[in-house]
PDB file of C-alpha atoms in Angstrom:
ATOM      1  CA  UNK A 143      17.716  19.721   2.343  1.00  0.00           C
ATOM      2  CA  UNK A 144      15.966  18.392   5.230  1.00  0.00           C
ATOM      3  CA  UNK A 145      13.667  21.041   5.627  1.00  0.00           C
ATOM      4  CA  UNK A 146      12.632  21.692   1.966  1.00  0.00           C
ATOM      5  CA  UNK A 147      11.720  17.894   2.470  1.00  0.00           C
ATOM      6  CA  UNK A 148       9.479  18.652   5.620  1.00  0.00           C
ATOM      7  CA  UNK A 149       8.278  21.852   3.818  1.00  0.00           C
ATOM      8  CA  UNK A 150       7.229  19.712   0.797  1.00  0.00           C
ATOM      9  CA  UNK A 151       5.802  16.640   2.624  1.00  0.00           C
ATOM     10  CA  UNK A 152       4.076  19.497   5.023  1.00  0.00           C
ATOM     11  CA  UNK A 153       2.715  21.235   2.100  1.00  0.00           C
ATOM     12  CA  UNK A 154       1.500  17.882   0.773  1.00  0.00           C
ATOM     13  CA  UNK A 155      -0.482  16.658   3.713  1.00  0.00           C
ATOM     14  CA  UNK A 156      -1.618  20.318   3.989  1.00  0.00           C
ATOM     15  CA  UNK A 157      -3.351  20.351   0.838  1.00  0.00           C
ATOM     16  CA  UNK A 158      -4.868  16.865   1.007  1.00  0.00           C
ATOM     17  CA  UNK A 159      -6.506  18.250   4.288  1.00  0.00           C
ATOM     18  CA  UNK A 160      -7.898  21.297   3.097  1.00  0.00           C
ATOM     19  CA  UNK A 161      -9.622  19.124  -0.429  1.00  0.00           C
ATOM     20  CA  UNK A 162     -10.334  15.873   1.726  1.00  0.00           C
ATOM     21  CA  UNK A 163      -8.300  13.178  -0.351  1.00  0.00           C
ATOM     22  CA  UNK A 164      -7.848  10.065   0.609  1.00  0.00           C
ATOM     23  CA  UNK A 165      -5.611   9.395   2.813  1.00  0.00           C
ATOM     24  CA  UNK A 166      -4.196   6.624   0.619  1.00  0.00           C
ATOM     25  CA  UNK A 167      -3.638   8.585  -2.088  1.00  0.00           C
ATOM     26  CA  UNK A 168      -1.446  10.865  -0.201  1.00  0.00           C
ATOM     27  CA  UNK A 169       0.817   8.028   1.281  1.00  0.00           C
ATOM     28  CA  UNK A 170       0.635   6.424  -2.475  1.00  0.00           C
ATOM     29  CA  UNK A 171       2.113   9.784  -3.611  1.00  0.00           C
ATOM     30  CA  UNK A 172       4.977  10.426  -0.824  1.00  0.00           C
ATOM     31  CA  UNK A 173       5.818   7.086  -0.867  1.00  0.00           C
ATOM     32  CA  UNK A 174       6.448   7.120  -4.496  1.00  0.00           C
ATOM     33  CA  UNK A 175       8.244  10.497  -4.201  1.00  0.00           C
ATOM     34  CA  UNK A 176      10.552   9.233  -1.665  1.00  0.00           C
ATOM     35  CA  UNK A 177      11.683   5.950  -3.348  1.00  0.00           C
ATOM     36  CA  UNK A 178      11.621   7.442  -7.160  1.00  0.00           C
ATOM     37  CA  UNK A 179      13.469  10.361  -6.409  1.00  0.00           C
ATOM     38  CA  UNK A 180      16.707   9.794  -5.282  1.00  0.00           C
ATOM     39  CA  UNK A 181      16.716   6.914  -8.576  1.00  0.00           C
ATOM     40  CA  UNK A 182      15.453   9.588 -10.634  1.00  0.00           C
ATOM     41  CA  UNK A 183      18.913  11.891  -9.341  1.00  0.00           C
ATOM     42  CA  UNK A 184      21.510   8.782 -10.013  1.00  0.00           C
ATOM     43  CA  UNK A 185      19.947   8.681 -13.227  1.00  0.00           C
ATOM     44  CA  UNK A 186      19.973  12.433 -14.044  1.00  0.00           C
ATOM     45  CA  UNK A 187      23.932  12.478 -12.913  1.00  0.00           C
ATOM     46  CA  UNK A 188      24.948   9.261 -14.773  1.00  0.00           C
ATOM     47  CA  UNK A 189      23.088  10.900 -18.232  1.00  0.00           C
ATOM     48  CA  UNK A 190      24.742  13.993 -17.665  1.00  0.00           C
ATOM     49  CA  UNK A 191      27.892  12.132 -17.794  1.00  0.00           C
ATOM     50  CA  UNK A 192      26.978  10.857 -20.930  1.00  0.00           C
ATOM     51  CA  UNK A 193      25.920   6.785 -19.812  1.00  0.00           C
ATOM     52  CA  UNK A 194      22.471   7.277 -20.867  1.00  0.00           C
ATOM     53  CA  UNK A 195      21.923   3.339 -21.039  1.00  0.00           C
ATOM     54  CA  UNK A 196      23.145   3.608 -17.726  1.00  0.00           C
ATOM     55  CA  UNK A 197      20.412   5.731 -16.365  1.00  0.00           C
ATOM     56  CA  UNK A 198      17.647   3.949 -18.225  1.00  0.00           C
ATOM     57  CA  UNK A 199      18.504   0.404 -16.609  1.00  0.00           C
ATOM     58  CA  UNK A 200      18.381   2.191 -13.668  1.00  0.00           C
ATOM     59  CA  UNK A 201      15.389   3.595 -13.619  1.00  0.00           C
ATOM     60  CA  UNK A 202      13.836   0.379 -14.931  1.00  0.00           C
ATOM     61  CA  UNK A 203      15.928  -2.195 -12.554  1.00  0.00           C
ATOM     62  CA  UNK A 204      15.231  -0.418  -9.669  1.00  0.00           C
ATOM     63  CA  UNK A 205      11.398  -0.940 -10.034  1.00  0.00           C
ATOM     64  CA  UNK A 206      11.863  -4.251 -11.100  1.00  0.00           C
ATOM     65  CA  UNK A 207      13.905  -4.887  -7.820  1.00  0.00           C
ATOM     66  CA  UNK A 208      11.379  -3.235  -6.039  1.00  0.00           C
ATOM     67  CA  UNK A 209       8.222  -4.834  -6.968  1.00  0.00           C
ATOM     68  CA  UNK A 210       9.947  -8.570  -7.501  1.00  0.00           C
ATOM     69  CA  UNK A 211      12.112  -8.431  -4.364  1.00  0.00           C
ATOM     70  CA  UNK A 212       9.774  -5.595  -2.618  1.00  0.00           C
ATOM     71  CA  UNK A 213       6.587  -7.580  -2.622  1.00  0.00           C
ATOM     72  CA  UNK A 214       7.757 -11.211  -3.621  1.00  0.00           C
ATOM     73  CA  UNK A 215      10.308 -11.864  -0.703  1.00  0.00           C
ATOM     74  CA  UNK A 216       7.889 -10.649   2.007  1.00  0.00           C
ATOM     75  CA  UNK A 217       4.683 -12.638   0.731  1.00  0.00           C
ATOM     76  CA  UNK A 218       7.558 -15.488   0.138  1.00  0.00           C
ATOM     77  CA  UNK A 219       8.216 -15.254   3.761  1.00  0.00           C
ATOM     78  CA  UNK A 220       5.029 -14.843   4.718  1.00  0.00           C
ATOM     79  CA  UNK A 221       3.395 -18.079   2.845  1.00  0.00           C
ATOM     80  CA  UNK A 222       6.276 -19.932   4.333  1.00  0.00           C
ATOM     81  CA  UNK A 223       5.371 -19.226   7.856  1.00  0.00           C
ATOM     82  CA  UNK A 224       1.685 -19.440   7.529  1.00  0.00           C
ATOM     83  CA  UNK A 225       1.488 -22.751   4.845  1.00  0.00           C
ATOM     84  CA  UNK A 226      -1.518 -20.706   3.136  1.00  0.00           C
ATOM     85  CA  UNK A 227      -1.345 -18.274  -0.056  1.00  0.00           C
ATOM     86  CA  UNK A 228      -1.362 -14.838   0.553  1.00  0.00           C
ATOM     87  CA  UNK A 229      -4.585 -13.019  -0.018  1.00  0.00           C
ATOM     88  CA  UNK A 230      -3.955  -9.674  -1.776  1.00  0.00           C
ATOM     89  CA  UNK A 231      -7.813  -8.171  -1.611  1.00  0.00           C
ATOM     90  CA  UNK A 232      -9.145  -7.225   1.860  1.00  0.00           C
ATOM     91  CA  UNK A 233     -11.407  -9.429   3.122  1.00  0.00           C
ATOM     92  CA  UNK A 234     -14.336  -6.883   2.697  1.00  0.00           C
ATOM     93  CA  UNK A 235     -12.787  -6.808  -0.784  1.00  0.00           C
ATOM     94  CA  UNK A 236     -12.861 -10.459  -1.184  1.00  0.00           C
ATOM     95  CA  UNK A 237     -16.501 -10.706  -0.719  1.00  0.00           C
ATOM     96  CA  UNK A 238     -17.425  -8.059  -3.145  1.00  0.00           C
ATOM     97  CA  UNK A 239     -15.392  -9.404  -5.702  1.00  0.00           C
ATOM     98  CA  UNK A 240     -16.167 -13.287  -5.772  1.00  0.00           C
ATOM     99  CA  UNK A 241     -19.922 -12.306  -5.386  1.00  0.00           C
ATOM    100  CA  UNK A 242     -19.567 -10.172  -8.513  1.00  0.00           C
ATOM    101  CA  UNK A 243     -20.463  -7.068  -6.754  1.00  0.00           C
ATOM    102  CA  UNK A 244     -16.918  -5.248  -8.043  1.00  0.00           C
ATOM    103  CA  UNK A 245     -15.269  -5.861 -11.021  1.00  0.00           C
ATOM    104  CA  UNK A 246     -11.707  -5.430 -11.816  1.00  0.00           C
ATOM    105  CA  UNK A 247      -9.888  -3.330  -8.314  1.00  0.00           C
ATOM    106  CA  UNK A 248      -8.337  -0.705  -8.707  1.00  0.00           C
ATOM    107  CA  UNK A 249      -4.972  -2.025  -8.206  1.00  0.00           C
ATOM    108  CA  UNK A 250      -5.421  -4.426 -10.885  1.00  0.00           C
ATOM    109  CA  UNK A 251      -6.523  -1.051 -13.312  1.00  0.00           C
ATOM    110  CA  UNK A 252      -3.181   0.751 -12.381  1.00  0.00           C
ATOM    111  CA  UNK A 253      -0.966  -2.600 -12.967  1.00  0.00           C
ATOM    112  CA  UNK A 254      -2.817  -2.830 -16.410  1.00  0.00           C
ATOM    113  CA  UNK A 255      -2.046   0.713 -17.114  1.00  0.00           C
ATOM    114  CA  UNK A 256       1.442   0.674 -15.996  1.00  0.00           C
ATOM    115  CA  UNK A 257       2.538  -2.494 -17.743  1.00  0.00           C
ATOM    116  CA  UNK A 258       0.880  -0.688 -21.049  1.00  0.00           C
ATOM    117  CA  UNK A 259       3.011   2.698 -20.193  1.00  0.00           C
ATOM    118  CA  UNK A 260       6.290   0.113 -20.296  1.00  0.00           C
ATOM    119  CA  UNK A 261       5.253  -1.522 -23.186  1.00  0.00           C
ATOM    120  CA  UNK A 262       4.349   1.712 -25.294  1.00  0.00           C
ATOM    121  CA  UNK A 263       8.089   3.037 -23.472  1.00  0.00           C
ATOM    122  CA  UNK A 264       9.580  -0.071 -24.870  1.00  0.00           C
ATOM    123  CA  UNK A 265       7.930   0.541 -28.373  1.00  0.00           C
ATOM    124  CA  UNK A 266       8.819   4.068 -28.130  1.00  0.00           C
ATOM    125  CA  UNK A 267      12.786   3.423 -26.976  1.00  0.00           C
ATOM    126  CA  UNK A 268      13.088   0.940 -29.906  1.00  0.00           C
ATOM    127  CA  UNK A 269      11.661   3.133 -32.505  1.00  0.00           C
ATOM    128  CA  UNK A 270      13.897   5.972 -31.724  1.00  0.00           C
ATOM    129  CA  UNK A 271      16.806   3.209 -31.922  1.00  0.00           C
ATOM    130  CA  UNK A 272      17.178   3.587 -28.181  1.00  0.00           C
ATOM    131  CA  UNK A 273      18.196   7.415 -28.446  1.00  0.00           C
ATOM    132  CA  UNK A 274      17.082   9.363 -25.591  1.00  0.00           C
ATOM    133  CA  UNK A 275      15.483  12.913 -27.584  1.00  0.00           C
ATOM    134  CA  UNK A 276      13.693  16.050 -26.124  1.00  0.00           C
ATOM    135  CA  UNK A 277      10.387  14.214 -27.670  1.00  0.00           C
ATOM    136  CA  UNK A 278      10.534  10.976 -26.227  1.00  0.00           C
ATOM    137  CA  UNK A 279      11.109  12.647 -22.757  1.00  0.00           C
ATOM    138  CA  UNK A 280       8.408  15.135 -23.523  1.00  0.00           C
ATOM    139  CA  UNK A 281       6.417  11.987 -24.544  1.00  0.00           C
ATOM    140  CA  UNK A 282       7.592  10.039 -21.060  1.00  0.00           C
ATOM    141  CA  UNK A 283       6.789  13.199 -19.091  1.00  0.00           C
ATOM    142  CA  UNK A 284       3.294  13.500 -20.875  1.00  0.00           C
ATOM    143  CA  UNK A 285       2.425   9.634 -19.830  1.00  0.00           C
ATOM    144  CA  UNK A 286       3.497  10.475 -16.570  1.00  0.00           C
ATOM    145  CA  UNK A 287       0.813  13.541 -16.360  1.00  0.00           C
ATOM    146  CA  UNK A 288      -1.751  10.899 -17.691  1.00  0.00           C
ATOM    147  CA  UNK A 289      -1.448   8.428 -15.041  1.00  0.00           C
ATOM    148  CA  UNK A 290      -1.398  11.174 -12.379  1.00  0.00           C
ATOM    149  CA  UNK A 291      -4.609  12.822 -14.125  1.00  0.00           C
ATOM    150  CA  UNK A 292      -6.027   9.350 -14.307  1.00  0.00           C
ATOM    151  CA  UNK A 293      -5.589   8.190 -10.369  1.00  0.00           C
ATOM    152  CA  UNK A 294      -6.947  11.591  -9.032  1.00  0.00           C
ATOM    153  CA  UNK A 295      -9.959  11.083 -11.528  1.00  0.00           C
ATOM    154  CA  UNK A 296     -10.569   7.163  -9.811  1.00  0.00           C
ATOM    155  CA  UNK A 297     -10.360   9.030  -6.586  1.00  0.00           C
ATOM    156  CA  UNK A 298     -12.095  11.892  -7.141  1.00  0.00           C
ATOM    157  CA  UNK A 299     -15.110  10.920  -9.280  1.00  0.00           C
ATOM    158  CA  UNK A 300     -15.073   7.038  -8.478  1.00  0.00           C
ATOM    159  CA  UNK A 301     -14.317   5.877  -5.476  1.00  0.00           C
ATOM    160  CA  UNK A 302     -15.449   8.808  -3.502  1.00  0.00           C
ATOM    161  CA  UNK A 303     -18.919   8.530  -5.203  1.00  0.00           C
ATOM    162  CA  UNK A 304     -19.308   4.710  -4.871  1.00  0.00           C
ATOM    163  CA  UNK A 305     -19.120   4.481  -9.323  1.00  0.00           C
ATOM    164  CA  UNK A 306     -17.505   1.976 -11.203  1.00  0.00           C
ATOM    165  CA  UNK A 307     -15.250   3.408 -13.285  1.00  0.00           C
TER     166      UNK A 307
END
């Protein structure tokens, strides 16, 4: 198991090489591969078993674990310590942005997106009276793609060209 992970991560950096990504991207990706997937195999097992609401508060409690205790206990911490707020934008960043220069980052984009896939999930979940189908997960599969599709487009076309996008 090990090695199928070195073989993947290998094949990974291998092919961000050879097309020049950004290096970002790539740790974006691996990082979200490593902390989704073993989530995404509790989830699979516990369905299997036939505690599909199990699964789905899994897969939505453990992102809302990691992003609230994730990110909120370290800037907590980190606030504390310093007695200032903690800036999220680099300071490079920070200039660009109050002087009008760059709009909404990129980071903002992908939280907008993201809190529209959960609310169109939501939507979706209660429609289908909260019944897990072959559609919905083709549907939850197909969102997926999008976002994918969409953050190798803002690489690809805008931020390696310098457009706003």
């Amino acid at each position: 198991m090990i090695a199928r992970q070195f073989i993947c991560i290998h094949c990974i950096f291998f092919s961000f090489f050879v097309f020049t990504f950004d290096f970002s991207l790539f740790k974006n990706i691996v990082y979200d591969c490593s902390s989704s997937i073993p989530d995404a195999l509790s989830s699979i097992l516990v369905a299997r078993d036939g505690y599909g609401d199990m699964a789905v508060s899994n897969a939505i409690g453990s992102n809302v674990f990691d992003i609230d205790l994730g990110l909120g206990f370290p800037f907590l911490l980190k606030s504390i310590i310093t007695k200032q707020p903690v800036d999220l934008l680099a300071s490079s960043f920070r200039q660009d942005f109050e002087s009008g220069i760059r709009g909404l980052t990129d980071h903002a984009k992908f939280g907008f997106i993201l809190l529209g896939a959960l609310v169109l999930a939501y939507a979706v979940l209660a429609a289908m009276r909260f019944r897990l189908t072959r559609g919905v997960g083709t549907l939850f599969f197909a969102m997926y793609l999008i976002f994918i599709t969409y953050s190798l487009v803002q690489e690809l076309h805008c931020n390696r060209h310098g457009k706003v996008c």
